[in-house]
Amino acid sequence: MTRRTGPPTTTDSGILAPSDEYSLTVGPSGPIVLHDHYLVQKMQHFNRERVPERVVHAKGSGAHGFFEVTDDARWFTKASFLSKIGKRTPVFARFSAVAGEQGYPDTLRDPRGFALKFYTDQGNFDLVGNNTPVFFMRDPSKFQDFIHSQKRLPDTGLRSNDMQWDYWTLSPESAHQVAILMSDRGTPKSFRHMNGYGSHTFSCINAAGERFWVKYHFKTAQGIENFTASEAEAMAGEDPDFHRRDLSEAIARREAPEWRLEMQVMPFAEAADYRFNPFDLTKVWPHQDYPLIPVGRLVLDRNPANFFAEVEQAGFSPANLVPGTGLSPDRVLMARIFSYHDTHLHRIGANYEQLPINAPRVEVHSYNKEGAMAYHHAGAQPVYAPNSYGGPVADPEAGEDLGWSVASQELGRYAYDLHRDDDDFGQASALVRDVMSNTDRTHLVSNVVNHAGHGVSAAVQERVVAYWTSIDHELGREIERGLLKPPSASPAIGEVAAAPHHS
Ligand code: NDP
């Protein structure tokens, strides 16, 4: 018989457990008794093992590492973690797919989340980005509808390509992001082989009080590598956890993946007359206008010790901005400031920021108190401000909000201001015509045809052709020709040929 080693099993209260194998029964064939508290507590805890999965970005993987400053950034920000070449800040990163649930295959077509938590010496700085520089909408009121279109039909519980294309073709501002998603960048080979983007425009302020608009780009040092659609689908069957395994095994092999942080910096006053609305999340700032400026490097060199504690309970929020960094008038960013914290309060609990993975590495002196699972507390500290008993006192200068002026205007529901070169399709056209290689374009066409050719109604397919024709005339014709052909035998895995919901 193998002798088992290890410390003695205990209950969660630290009491020695009576057995790992046998429940307490009345004789060998009698009933189990309710006062077998060890068994009962084991069942009770098991029944509560899951917290709700994230409503988006449910399946993800994470790793620890550090950010190191490589170039002087003090000319545009006074943020302490960017203040000195060579300065290192611990970071936790979580990568994810957007639409699929916890057990969904990793490699299927989807944008990928690229969320970073910097444990800076001024509190946590979170950049909750994606592997694409833009997004499907510019107004947050469309986000929930967009996500519903990516998830599942209410009656059959199936995903539906019809629903996806119906939404996209009725929302032309999605064209830029859809062009990236339908290219092979929609099926990255691994988390290590994709770029990360803050996507939104953010702001920075330097020690002299000068303000700038900025964009964050994390360029993979491993190089961009993608699966073709068929490779991605084959891998979904072979190893549904391929991306998770790849990240964890690479780090275990000491092949720490690395990204270069390069930023675009726009002087504050230039936003007003820039040829694109610089706060529109469906647009990039072309590099020729605002070149990428090297700032630092991100290295991920340590796997989580416990997946649940670190990856599942990690809560990122774009509201976590340290002095020297700030928001912008991007409406989607502003809505996310509320939404992320709110979803963590619901999903993990009122004190999720006290968990080690979320807790800052600086002292917390806040007037928030108590709530479920409160672990840290301020002892007898006054529970209200202002007080005359030595409670925390805000320092408006150190904690200033990085703002901008808004001309006096009527309250209303407005479309974004159009700048000179703004339209819904121009930047998607630039991508397809000027950036993509012939192979990229050929794959783009077959990816769209395969996707929109399965389970999509004729009326929506017609709009699919019009949508791509608006991006590029020739591309639209090729997609039209492809959609007219009889569909191939097997639908794309994960994009099951659900019957069109609306006929
Ligand atoms: P540039 O030629 O200066 O840059 C093109 C960028 O496109 C590079 O950063 C490259 O990133 C990226 N890229 C290459 N192939 C693809 C692809 N198949 N799908 C998505 N991105 C790709 O051009 P501009 O700055 O003038 O922008 C032109 C277009 O490039 C934009 O409309 C946008 O679609 C795309 N783009 C622009 C970015 C920006 O911030 N300006 C960022 C990313 C994309 P890589 O380092 O990975 O090769």
Coordinates of C-alpha atoms and ligand atoms in Angstrom, one line a residue, residues 133 176 180 183 185 195 197 217 219 224 264 284-288 427-428 430-431 435-436 440, ligand 1:
P133 CA -6.7 49.4 -31.3
H176 CA -13.1 49.1 -38.6
I180 CA -9.7 43.4 -38.0
S183 CA -8.8 39.1 -40.6
R185 CA -5.8 38.8 -36.3
N195 CA -0.3 43.2 -29.5
Y197 CA -3.9 48.3 -27.0
H217 CA 0.3 50.3 -27.5
K219 CA 3.8 45.5 -29.2
I224 CA 2.5 38.8 -34.5
Q264 CA 1.2 58.1 -29.1
V284 CA -6.9 55.1 -34.6
W285 CA -4.5 58.0 -34.8
P286 CA -2.4 57.2 -37.9
H287 CA 1.2 56.8 -37.0
Q288 CA 2.3 59.4 -39.6
Q427 CA -10.0 53.7 -41.7
A428 CA -11.3 50.2 -42.4
A430 CA -7.0 52.1 -45.2
L431 CA -6.4 48.9 -43.3
V435 CA -1.8 47.7 -44.7
M436 CA -3.0 44.1 -45.5
D440 CA -4.3 38.9 -45.5
Ligands
NDP1 P1 0.8 52.3 -40.4 O1 1.1 51.7 -41.7 O2 1.7 53.3 -39.8 O3 0.5 51.2 -39.3 C1 -0.3 50.1 -39.7 C2 -0.5 49.3 -38.4 O4 -1.3 48.2 -38.7 C3 0.7 48.7 -37.8 O5 0.7 49.2 -36.4 C4 0.5 47.2 -37.8 O6 0.8 46.7 -36.5 C5 -1.0 47.1 -38.0 N1 -1.4 45.9 -38.8 C6 -0.7 45.3 -39.8 N2 -1.5 44.3 -40.3 C7 -2.7 44.3 -39.7 C8 -3.9 43.6 -39.7 N3 -4.0 42.6 -40.6 N4 -4.9 43.9 -38.9 C9 -4.8 45.0 -38.1 N5 -3.7 45.7 -37.9 C10 -2.6 45.4 -38.7 O7 -0.7 52.9 -40.7 P2 -1.6 53.9 -40.0 O8 -1.2 54.3 -38.6 O9 -1.8 55.0 -41.0 O10 -3.0 53.1 -39.9 C11 -3.5 52.4 -41.0 C12 -4.4 51.4 -40.5 O11 -3.7 50.4 -39.8 C13 -5.5 51.8 -39.6 O12 -6.7 52.3 -40.2 C14 -5.7 50.7 -38.7 O13 -6.7 49.8 -39.3 C15 -4.4 49.9 -38.7 N6 -3.7 50.1 -37.4 C16 -3.3 51.3 -37.0 C17 -2.8 51.5 -35.8 C18 -2.5 52.9 -35.3 O14 -2.4 53.0 -34.0 N7 -2.2 53.8 -36.1 C19 -2.6 50.3 -34.8 C20 -3.0 49.1 -35.4 C21 -3.6 49.0 -36.6 P3 1.9 45.6 -36.2 O15 2.9 46.3 -35.2 O16 1.2 44.6 -35.5 O17 2.5 45.1 -37.4

